[in-house]
Short mmCIF file of C-alpha atoms in Angstrom, two decimals:
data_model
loop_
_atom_site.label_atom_id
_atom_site.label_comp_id
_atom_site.label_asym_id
_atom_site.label_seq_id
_atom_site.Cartn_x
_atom_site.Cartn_y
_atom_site.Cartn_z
CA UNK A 503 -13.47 72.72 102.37
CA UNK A 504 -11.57 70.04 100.73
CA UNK A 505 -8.32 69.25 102.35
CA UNK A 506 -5.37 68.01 100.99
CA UNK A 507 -5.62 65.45 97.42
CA UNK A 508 -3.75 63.65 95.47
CA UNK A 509 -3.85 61.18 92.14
CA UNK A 510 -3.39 58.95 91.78
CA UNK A 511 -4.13 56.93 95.02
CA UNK A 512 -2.41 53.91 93.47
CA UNK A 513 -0.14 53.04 90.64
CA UNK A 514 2.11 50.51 89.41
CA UNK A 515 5.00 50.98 87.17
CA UNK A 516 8.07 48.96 85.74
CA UNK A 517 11.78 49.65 86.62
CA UNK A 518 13.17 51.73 83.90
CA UNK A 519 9.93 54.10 83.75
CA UNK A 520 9.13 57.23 84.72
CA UNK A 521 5.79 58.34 86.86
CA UNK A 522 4.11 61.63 87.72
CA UNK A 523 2.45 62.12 91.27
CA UNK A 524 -0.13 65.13 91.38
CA UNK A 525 -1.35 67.05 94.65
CA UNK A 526 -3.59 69.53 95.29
CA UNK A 527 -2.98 71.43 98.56
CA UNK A 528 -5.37 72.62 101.34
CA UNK A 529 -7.83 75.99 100.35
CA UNK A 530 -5.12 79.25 101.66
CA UNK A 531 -1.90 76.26 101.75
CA UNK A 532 0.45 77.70 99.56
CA UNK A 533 3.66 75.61 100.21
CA UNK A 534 3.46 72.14 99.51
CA UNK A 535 6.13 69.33 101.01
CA UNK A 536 6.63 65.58 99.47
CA UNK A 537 7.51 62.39 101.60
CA UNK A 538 8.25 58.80 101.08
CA UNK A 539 7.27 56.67 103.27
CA UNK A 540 8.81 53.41 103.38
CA UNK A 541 6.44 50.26 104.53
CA UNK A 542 7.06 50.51 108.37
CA UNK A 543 9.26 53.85 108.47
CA UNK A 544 8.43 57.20 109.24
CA UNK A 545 7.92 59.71 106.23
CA UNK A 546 11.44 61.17 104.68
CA UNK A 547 11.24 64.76 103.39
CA UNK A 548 11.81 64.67 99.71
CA UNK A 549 11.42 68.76 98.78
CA UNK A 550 9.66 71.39 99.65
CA UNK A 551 7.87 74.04 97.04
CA UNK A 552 6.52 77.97 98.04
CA UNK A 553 6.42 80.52 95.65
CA UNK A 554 6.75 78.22 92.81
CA UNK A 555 10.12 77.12 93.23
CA UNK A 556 12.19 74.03 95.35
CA UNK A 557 12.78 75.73 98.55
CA UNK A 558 14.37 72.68 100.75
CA UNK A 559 15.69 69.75 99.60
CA UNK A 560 15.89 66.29 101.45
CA UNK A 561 18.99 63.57 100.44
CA UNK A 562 17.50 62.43 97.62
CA UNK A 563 18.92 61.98 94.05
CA UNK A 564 18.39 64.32 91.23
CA UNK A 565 16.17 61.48 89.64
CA UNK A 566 13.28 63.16 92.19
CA UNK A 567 12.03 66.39 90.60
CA UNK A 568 9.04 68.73 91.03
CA UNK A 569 6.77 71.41 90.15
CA UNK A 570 4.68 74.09 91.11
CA UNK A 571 1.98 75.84 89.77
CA UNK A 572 0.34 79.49 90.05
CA UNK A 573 -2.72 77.64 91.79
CA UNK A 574 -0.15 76.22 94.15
CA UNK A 575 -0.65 72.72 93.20
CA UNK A 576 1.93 70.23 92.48
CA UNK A 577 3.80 67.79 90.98
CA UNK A 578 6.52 65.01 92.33
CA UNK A 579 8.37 63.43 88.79
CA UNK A 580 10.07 60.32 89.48
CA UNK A 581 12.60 59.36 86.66
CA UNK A 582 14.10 55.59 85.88
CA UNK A 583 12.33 54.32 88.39
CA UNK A 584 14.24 51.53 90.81
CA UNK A 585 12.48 48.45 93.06
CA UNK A 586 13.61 51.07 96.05
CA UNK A 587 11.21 53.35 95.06
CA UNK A 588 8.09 51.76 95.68
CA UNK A 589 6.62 53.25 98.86
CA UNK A 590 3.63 55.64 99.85
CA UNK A 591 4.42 58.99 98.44
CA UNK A 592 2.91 61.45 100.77
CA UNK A 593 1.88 65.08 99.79
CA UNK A 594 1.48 68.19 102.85
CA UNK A 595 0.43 71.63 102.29
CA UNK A 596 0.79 74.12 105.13
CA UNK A 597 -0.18 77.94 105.09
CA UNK A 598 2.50 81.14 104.95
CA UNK A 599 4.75 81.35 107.77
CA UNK A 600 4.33 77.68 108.42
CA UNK A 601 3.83 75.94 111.47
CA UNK A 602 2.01 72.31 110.75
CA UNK A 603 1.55 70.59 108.22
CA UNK A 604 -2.01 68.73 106.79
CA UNK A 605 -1.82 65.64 104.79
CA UNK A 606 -3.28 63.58 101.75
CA UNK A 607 -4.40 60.45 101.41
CA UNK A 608 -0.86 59.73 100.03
CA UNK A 609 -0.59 57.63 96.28
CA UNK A 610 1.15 53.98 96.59
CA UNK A 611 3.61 53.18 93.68
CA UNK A 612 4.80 49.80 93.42
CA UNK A 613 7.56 49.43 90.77
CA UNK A 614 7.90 45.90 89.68
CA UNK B 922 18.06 58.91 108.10
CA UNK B 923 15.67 59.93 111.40
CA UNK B 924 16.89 62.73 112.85
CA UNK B 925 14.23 62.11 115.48
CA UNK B 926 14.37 58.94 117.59
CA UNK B 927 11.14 57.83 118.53
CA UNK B 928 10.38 54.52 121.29
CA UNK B 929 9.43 52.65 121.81
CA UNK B 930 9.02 51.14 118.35
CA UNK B 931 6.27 48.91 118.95
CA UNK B 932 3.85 48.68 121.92
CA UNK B 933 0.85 46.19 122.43
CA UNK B 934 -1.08 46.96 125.43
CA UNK B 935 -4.54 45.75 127.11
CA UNK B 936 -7.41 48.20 126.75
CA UNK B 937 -7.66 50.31 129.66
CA UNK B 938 -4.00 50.56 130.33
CA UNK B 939 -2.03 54.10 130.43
CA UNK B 940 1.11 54.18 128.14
CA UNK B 941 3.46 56.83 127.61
CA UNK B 942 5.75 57.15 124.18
CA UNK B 943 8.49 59.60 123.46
CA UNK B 944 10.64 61.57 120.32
CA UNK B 945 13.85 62.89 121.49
CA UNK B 946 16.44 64.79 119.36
CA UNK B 947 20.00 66.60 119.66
CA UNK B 948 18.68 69.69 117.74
CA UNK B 949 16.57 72.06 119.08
CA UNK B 950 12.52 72.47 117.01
CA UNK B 951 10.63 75.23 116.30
CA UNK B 952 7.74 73.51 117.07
CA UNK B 953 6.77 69.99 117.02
CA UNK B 954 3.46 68.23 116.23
CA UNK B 955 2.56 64.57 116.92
CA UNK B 956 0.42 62.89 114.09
CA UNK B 957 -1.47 59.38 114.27
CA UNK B 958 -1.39 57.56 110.38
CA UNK B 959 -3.56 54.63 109.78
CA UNK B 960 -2.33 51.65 107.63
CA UNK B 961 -2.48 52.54 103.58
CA UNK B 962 -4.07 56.53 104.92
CA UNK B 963 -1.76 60.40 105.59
CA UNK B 964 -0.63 61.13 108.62
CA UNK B 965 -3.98 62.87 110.75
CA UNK B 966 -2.52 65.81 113.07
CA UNK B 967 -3.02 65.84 116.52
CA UNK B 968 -1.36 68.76 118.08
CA UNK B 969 1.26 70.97 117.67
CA UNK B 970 3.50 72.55 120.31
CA UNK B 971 5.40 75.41 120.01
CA UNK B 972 6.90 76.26 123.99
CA UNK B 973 9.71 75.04 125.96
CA UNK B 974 7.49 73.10 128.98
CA UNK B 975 3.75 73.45 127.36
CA UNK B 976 1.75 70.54 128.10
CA UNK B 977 -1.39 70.26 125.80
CA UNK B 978 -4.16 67.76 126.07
CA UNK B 979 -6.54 66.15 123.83
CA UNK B 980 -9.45 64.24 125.88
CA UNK B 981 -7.50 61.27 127.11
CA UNK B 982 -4.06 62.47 125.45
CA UNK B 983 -1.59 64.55 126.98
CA UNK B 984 1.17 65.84 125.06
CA UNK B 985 4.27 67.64 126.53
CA UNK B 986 7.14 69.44 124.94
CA UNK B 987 10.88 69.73 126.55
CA UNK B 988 11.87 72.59 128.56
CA UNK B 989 14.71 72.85 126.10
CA UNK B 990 12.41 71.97 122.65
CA UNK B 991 14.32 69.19 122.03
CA UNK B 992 11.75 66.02 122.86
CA UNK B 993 8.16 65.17 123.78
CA UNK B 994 5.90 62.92 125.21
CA UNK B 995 2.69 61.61 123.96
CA UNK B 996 0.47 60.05 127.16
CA UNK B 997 -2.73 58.27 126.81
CA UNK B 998 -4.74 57.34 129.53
CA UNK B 999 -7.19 54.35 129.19
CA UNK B 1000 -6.32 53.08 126.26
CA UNK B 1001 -9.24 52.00 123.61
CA UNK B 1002 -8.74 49.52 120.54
CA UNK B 1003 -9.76 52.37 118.58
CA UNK B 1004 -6.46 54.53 119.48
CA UNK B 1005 -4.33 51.56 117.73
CA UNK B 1006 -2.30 53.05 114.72
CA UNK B 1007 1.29 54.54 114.14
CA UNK B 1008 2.20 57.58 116.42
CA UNK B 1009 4.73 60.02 113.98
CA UNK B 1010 6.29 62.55 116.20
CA UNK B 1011 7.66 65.31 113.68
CA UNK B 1012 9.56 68.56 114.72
CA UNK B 1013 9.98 71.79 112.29
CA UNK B 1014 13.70 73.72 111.94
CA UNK B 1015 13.42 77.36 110.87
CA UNK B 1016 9.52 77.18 110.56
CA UNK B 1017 9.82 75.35 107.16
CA UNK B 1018 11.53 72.12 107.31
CA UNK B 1019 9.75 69.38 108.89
CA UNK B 1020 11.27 65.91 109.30
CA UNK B 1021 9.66 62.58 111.12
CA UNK B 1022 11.24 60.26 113.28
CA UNK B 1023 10.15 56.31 112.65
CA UNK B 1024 6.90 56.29 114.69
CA UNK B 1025 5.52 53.86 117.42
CA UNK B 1026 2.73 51.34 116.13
CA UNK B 1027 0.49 51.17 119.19
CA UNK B 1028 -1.78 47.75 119.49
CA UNK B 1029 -4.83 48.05 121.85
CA UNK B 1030 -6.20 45.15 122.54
CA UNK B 1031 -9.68 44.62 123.42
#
């Protein structure tokens, strides 16, 4: 049973640009969450997708968008893309009813 | 913003010493589940705990949740280089919002 995966595990990208981060969730997950992790800070809760659509929202600008799909996978957009941003983007997926969370491997985007 | 507190922040230790670290918050979890991230890896979970005063344990870790859900403790006993890593303490509101507090970057040193 694969667990949680995302792609890519790494990327760079220049200010200005805009990436796409892609996750598969855990076999039976069908809501999947997004953090950012900051180097030496805890993960902060970007959104939350179930059902296909943004269910909770974190404080984070409208330049942070996602997606997701009938398979339950997803995607986190990231549009004009800042220094700030760079940080380990993490993916969870948890199961109906919800009540933990398993995690990727996480992708790390440097913007330079 | 954390709106879990987490300490300490950083603890270095000798192997074979106990330690005890702790997340406390003003609002009151659903549950709450301590994870253990190594550098550049996702967060691996450890437990989750659900009731006021439940005290679960995990060989030589002992996790324990408030009487009134609002903080927990993580407690190893003997500790081993090989428990070194970041300790993420993260509690759930309304069984769908989950939110971490800063962690505690444990050091065991042989």
């Amino acid at each position: 049973d694969a667990g949680v995966t995302q792609s890519p595990t790494h990327l760079i990208k220049t200010r200005g640009q805009q990436v796409t981060l892609r996750c598969s969730p855990k076999s039976g997950h069908d809501t999947v969450s997004w953090y950012q992790q900051a180097l030496g800070q805890g993960p902060q809760f970007i959104f939350q997708y179930y059902e296909e659509e943004e269910r909770q929202r974190g404080n984070f600008p409208d330049r942070f968008s996602g997606h997701q799909f009938p398979n339950y996978s997803s995607e986190l957009n990231v549009n004009a893309l800042l220094l700030g941003d760079s940080a380990l983007y993490l993916c969870a997926s948890s199961p109906t009813g919800f009540t933990e969370a398993f995690f990727g491997q996480g992708t790390r985007l440097t913007v330079v | 913003t954390q709106l879990l507190e987490q300490s300490p922040q950083f603890l270095s230790i000798q192997e074979g010493e106990n330690l005890t670290v702790y997340c406390n918050s003003s609002s009151v979890f659903s549950s709450l589940q301590w994870y253990r991230q190594e550098p550049g890896e996702g967060p691996v979970l450890l437990v989750t705990v659900v009731t006021g005063g439940e005290v679960k344990k995990l060989k030589r870790l002992t996790f324990q949740f408030g009487d009134a859900r609002k903080d927990s403790s993580l407690h190893i006993t003997a500790a081993q280089p090989g428990d070194t890593g970041l300790y993420l303490c993260a509690g759930t509101y309304n069984n769908n919002d989950m939110r971490f507090g800063a962690g505690t970057r444990l050091t065991v040193k042989p």
